[in-house]
Coordinates of C-alpha atoms (C1' of nucleotides) in Angstrom, one line a residue:
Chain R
X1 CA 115.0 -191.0 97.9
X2 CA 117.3 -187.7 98.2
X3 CA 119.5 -187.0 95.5
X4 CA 121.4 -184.5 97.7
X5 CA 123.4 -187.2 99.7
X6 CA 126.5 -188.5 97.6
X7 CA 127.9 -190.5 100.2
X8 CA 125.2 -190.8 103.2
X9 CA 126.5 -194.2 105.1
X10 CA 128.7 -195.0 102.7
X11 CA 132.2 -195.1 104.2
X12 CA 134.1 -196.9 101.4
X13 CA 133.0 -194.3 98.6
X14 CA 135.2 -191.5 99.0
X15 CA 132.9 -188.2 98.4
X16 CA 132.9 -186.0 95.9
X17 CA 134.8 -183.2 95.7
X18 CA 132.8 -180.3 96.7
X19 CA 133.5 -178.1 93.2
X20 CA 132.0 -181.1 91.8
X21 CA 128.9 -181.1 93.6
X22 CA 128.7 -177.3 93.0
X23 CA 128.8 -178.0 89.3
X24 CA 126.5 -180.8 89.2
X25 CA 123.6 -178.7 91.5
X26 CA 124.4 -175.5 88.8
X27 CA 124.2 -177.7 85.9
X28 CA 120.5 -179.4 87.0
X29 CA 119.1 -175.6 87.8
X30 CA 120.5 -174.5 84.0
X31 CA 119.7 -177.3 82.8
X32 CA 115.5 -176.9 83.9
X33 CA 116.2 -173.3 82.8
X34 CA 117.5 -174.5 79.2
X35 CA 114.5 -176.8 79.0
X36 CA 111.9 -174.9 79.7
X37 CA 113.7 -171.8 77.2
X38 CA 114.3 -174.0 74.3
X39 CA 113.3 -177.6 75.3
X40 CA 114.8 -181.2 76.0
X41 CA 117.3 -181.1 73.0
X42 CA 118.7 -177.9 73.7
X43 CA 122.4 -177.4 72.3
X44 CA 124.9 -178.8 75.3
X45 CA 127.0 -175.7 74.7
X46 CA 124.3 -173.6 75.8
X47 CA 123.1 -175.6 79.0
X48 CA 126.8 -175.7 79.8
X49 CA 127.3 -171.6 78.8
X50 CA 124.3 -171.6 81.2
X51 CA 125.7 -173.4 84.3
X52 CA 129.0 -171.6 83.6
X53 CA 131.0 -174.9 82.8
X54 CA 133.0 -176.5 80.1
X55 CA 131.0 -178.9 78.0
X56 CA 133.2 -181.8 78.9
X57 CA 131.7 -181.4 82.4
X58 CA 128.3 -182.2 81.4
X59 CA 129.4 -185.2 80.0
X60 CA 131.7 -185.7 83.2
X61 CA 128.0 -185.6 85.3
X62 CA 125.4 -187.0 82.6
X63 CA 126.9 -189.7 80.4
X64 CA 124.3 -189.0 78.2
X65 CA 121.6 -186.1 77.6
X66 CA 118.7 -189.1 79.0
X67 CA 121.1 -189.0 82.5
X68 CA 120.2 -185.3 82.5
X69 CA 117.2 -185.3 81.7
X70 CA 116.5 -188.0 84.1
X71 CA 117.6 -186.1 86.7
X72 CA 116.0 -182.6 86.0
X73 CA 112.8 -184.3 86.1
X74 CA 112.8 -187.2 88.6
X75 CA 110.9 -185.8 91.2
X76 CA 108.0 -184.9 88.9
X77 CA 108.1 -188.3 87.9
X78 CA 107.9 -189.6 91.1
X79 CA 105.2 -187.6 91.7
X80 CA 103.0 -188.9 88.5
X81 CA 103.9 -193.2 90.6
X82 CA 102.7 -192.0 93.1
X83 CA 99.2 -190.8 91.7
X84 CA 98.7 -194.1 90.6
X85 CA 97.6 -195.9 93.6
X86 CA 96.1 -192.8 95.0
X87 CA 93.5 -192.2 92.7
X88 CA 92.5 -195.9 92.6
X89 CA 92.1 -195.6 96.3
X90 CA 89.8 -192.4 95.5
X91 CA 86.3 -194.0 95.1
X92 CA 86.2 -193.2 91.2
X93 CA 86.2 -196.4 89.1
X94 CA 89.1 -197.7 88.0
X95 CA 88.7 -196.8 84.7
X96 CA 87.9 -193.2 85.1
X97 CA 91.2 -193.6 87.7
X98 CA 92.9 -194.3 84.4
X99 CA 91.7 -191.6 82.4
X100 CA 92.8 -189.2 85.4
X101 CA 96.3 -190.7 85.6
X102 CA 96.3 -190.2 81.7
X103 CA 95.5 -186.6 82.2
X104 CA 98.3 -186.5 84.6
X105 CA 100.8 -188.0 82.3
X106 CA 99.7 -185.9 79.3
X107 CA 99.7 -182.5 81.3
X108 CA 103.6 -183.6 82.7
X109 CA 104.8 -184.3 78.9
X110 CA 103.2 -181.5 77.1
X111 CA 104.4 -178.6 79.7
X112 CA 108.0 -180.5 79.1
X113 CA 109.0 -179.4 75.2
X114 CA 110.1 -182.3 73.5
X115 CA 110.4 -184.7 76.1
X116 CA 107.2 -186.9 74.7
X117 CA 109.5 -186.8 71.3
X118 CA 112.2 -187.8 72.8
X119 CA 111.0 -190.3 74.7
X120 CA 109.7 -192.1 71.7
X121 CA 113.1 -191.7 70.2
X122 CA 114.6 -195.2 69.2
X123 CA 118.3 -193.0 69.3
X124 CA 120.3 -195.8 72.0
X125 CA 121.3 -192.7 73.6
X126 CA 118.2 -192.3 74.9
X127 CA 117.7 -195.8 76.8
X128 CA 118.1 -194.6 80.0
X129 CA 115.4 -192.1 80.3
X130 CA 113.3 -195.1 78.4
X131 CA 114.2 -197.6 81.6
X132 CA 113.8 -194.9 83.9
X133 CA 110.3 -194.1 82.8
X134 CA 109.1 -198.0 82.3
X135 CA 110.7 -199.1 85.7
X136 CA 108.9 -196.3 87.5
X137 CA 105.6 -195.7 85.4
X138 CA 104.7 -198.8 83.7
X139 CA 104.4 -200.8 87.0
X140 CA 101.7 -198.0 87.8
X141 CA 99.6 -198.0 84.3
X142 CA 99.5 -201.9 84.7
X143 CA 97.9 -202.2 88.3
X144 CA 95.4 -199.2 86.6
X145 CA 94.4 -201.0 83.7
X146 CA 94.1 -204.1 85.9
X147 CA 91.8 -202.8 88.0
X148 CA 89.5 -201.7 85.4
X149 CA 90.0 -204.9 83.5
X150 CA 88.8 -206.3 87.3
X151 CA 85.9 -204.2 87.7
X152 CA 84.6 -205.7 83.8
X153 CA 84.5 -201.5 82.9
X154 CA 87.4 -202.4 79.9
X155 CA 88.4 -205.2 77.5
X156 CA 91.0 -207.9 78.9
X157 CA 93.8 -208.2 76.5
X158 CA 95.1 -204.6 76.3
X159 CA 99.2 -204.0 77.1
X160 CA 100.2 -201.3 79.7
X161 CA 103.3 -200.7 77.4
X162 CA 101.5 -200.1 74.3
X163 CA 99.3 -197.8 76.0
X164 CA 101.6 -196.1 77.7
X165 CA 103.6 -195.6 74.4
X166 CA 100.5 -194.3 73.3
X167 CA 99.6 -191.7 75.4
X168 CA 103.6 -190.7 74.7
X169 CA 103.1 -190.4 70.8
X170 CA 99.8 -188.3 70.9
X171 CA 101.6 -186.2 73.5
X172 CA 104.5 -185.6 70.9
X173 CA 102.3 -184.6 68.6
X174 CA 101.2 -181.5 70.4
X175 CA 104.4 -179.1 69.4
X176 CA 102.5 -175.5 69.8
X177 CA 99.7 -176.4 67.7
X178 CA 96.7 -174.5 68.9
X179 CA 94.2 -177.1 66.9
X180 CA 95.9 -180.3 68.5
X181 CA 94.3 -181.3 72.0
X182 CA 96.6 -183.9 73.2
X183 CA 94.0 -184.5 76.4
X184 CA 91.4 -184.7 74.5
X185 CA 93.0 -187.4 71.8
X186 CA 93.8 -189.4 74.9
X187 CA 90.6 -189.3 76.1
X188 CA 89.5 -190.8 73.2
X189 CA 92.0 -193.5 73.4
X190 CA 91.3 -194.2 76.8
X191 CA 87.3 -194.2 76.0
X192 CA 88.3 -197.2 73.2
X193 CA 89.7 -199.5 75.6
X194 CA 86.1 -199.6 77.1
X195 CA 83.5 -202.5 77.0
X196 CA 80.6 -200.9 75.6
X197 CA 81.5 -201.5 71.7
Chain E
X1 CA 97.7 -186.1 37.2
X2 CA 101.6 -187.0 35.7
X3 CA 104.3 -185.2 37.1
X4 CA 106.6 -186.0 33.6
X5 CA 104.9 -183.4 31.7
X6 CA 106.6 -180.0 32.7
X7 CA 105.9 -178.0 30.0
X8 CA 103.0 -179.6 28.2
X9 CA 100.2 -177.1 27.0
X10 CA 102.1 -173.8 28.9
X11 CA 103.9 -171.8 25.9
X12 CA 105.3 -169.4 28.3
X13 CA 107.5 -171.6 30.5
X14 CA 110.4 -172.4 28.5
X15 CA 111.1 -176.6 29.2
X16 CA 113.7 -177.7 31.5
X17 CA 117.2 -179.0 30.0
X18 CA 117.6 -182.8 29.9
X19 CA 120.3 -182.9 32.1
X20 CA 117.8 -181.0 34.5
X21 CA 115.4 -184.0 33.9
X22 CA 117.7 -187.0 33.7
X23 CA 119.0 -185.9 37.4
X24 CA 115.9 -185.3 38.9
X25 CA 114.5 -188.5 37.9
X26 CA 117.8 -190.2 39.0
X27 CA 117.2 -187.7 41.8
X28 CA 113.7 -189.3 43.0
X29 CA 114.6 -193.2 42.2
X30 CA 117.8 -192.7 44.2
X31 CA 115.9 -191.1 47.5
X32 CA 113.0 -193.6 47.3
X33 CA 116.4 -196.2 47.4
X34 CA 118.1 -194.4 50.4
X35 CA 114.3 -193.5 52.7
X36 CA 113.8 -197.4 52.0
X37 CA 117.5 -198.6 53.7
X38 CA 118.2 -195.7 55.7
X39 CA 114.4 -193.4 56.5
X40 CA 113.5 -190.1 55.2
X41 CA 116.0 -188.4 57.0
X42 CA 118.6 -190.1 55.8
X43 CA 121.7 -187.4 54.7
X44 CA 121.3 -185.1 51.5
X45 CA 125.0 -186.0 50.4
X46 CA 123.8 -190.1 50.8
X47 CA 121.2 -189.4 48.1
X48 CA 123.5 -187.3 46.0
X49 CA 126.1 -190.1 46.3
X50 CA 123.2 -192.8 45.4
X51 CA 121.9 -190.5 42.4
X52 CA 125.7 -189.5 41.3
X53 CA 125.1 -185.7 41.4
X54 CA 126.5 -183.3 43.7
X55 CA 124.7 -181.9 46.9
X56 CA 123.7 -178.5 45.4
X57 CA 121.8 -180.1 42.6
X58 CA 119.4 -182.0 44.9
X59 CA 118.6 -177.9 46.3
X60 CA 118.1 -176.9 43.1
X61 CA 115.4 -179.4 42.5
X62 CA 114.0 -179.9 45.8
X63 CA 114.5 -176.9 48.1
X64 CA 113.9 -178.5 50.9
X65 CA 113.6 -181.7 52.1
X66 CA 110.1 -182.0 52.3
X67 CA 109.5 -181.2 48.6
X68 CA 111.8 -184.5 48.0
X69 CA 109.7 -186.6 50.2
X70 CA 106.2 -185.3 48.9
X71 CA 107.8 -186.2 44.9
X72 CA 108.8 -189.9 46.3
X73 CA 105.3 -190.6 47.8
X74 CA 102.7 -188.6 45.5
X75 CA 101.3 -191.4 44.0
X76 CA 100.6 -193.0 47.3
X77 CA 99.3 -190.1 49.3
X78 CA 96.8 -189.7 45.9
X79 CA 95.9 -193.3 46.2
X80 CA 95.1 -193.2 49.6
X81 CA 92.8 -189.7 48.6
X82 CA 91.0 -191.9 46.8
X83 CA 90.1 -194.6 48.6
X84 CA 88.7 -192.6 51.4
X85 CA 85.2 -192.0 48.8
X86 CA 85.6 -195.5 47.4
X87 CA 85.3 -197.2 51.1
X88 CA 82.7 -194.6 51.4
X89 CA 80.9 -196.0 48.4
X90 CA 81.4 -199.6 49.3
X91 CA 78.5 -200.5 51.3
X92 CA 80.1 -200.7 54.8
X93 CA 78.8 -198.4 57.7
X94 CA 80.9 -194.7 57.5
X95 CA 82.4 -195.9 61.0
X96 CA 83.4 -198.8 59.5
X97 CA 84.8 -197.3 56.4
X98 CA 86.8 -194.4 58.5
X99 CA 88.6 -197.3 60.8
X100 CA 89.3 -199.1 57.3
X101 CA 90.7 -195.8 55.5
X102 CA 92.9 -194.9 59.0
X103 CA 94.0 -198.5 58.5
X104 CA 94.9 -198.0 55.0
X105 CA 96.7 -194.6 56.9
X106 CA 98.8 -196.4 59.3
X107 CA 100.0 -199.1 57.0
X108 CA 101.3 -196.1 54.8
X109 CA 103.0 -194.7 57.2
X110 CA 104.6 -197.1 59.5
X111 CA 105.6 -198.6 56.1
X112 CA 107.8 -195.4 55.5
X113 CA 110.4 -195.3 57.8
X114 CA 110.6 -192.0 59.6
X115 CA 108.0 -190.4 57.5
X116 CA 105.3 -190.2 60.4
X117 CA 107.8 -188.6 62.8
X118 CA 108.6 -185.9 60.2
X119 CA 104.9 -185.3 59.9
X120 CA 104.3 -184.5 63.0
X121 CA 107.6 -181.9 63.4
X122 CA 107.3 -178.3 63.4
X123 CA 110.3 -178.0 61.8
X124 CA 109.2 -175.3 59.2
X125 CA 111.8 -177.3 56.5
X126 CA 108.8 -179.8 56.7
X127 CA 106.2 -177.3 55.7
X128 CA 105.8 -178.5 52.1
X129 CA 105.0 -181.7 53.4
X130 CA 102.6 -180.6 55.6
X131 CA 100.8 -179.0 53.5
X132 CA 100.4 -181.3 51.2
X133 CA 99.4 -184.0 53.3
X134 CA 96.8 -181.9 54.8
X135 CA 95.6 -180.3 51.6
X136 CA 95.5 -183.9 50.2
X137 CA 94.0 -186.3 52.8
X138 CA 92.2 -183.4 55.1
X139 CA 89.2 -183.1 53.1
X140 CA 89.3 -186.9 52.6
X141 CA 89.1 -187.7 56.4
X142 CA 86.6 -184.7 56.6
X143 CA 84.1 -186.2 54.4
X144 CA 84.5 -189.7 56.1
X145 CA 84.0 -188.1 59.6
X146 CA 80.9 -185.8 58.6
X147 CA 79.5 -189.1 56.9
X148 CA 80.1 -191.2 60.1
X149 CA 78.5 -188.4 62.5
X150 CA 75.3 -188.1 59.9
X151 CA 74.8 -191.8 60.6
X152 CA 74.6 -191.1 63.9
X153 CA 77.4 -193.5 64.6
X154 CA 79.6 -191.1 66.0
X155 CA 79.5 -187.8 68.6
X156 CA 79.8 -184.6 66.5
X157 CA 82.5 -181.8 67.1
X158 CA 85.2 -184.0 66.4
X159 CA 88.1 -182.3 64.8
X160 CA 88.9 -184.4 61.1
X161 CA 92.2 -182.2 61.7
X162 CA 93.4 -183.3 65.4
X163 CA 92.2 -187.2 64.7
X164 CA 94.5 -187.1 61.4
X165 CA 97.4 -185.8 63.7
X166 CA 96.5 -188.3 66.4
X167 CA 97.0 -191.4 63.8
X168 CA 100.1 -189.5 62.9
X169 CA 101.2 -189.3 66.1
X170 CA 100.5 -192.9 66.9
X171 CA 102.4 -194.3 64.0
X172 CA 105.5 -192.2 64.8
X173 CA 105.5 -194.1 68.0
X174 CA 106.0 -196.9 66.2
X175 CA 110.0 -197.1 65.5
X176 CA 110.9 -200.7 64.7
X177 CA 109.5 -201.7 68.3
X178 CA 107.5 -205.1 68.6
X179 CA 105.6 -204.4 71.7
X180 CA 103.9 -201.4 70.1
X181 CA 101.1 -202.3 67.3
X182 CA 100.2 -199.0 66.2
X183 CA 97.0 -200.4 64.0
X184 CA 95.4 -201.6 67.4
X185 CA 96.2 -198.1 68.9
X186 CA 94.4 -196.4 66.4
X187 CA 91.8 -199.1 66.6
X188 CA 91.2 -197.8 69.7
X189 CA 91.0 -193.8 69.1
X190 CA 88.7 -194.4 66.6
X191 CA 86.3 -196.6 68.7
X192 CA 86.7 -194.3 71.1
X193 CA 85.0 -191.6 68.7
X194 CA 82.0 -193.7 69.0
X195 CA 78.6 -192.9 70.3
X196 CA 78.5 -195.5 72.8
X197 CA 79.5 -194.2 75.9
Chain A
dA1 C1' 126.5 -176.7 12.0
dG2 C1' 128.6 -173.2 14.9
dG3 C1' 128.6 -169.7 18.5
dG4 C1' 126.9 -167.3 22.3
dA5 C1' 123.7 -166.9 26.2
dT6 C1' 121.7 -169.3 29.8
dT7 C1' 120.8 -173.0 32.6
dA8 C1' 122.6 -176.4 35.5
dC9 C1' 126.4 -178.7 37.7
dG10 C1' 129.9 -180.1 41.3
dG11 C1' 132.3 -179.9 45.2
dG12 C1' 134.4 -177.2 48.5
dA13 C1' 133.5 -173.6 52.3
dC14 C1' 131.0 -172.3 56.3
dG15 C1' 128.2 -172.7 60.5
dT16 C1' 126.1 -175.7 64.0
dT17 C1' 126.1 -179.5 67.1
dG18 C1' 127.7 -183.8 69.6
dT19 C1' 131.7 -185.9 71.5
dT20 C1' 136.4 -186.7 73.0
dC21 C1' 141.1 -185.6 74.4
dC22 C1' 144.7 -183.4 77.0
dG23 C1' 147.2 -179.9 79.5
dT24 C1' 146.0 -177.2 83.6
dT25 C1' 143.7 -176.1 87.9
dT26 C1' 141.9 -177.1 92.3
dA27 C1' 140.4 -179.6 96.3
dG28 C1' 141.6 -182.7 99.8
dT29 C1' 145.4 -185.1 102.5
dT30 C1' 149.5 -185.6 105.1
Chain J
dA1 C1' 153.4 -176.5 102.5
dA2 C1' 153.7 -180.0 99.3
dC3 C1' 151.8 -183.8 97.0
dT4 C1' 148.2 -186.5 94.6
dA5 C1' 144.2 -187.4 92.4
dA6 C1' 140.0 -185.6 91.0
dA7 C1' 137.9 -182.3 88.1
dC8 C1' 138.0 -178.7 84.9
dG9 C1' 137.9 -175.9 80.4
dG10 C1' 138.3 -175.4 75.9
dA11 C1' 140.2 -176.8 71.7
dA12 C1' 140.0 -180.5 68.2
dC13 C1' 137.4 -183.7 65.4
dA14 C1' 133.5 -185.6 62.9
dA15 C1' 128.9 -185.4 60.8
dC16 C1' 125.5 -182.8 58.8
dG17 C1' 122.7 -179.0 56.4
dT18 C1' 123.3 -175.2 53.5
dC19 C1' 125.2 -172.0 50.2
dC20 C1' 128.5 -170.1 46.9
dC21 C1' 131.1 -169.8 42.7
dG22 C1' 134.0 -171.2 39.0
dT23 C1' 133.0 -174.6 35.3
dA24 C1' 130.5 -177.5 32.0
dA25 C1' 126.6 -178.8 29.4
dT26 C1' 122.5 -177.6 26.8
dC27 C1' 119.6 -175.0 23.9
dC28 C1' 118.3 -171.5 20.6
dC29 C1' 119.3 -168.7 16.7
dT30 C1' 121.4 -167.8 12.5

DNA sequence: AGGGATTACGGGACGTTGTTCCGTTTAGTT
DNA sequence: AACTAAACGGAACAACGTCCCGTAATCCCT
């Protein structure tokens, strides 16, 4: 649950060394910095210029740029499971629940530059932050679209994954194009899965 | 109409060398190889290598990237212009004959490895091909839309621009994944244009 | 057909980015 | 205080896009 305790009850784990932990904790706040400035794929030279590290300490910390970016943003996604079962508990129907939790998911990836890209990125570098998002999220969209499938409000037959992978593509297609309403595209999406036609 | 005839009927310009002509056309047969094996963003010097010229002479005939791409699929993107009015034409409801044209859409592009996700970049490299695509197929999907909302079948104020992004965007998603169908996907967004509910 | 002007060519040079290696430094331990 | 192992920093290497410049081919004119 916190990310802060390296070695919290475990006694055979030596702890890390506290430059280490400095480094890592310096490298996640440049790192949100970076992202926000000039998005997910943002030179590793600069985030580690940034953090005031050598760029063989990244790698050190995050494996991979999907580690980092895992990291930087787990809480949010946290967040977004955790809406999930809330707003089905809400008293809307479940498949205006959906279109809400869709709303949350496309307002999360668009205010993240290039994440949606890269989270449709086939690149094997990116498979962590394609697990992470599927363990946490996809269990979510599923009991969602259940529900509404449930309820008789949507079609049976319709895959969580697919529609979350959806949702993800029409939120890459945003970029900073004033004439491209990712919300409302997913709207529409969400509106097709229903009964009526 | 044919893109052979560089000088036919304009005086002024004086005609290109053959050399000029023998390498582009070796130029055009050897990218349509490589974005076949490898996508469209497949390296400049692997389609120089392929053609047998040198990297400079693929600038000199294509300045950028995009240009290549728009020479390799012209004849496509103009058969797909017109079958947009010929589906129009062919007796089926305008709803009907936008899902069918979007289908003819998605099979393009998920056909073309790559080629949806550079579509949707804001890479300015990839301005030629946007504009093309747009100047091309905009009016196309404009006249299908206005057709489909004057037979009442649809809600009005939708935006022919943001639901040709949004099919972009869907087949980008599509990578070489089984679990993601992006014709259903767009199935859905454009039922989900539909009056009913 | 031959010569000169021009067009086009090829490949190497440069800048950027991701990734790895290795000598050096620093924190923790005794 | 000295020793050990973890961690560091930056240089080195590779891949790629892009541009430059000396060289070669083509075309036009006589």
């Amino acid at each position: 649950m916190n990310d802060n305790d390296q070695d919290a009850g475990r006694a055979a784990a030596r702890p890390k060394r506290a430059d280490a932990r400095r480094n890592e904790k310096a490298l996640l706040e440049a790192a949100a910095a970076v992202f926000v400035s000039s998005g997910v794929e943002a030179p590793i030279r600069d985030i580690a210029a940034k953090a005031g590290v050598g760029t063989a300490t990244i790698y050190r910390h995050f494996p991979t740029r999907a580690d980092l970016i895992v990291a930087v943003y787990r809480h949010q996604v946290e967040a977004l499971a955790e809406a999930g079962p809330a707003l089905l508990a809400s008293g809307e129907t479940p498949h205006a629940a959906l279109g809400r939790w869709a709303d949350l998911f496309v307002d999360f990836l668009v205010t993240k530059h290039g994440l949606a890209a890269v989270l449709q990125s086939d690149d094997s570098c990116f498979d962590p932050l394609h697990s992470y998002f599927l363990d946490r999220l996809l269990p979510v969209c599923t009991q969602l679209l259940d529900a509404a499938v449930a309820s008789g409000e949507i079609r049976p037959g319709q895959d969580a994954y697919e529609l979350m992978r959806g949702v993800g593509s029409l939120c890459a297609g945003a970029g900073s194009n004033l004439r491209y309403d990712a919300r409302h595209l997913v709207g529409l999406l969400i509106a097709g899965l229903g009964r009526a036609r």
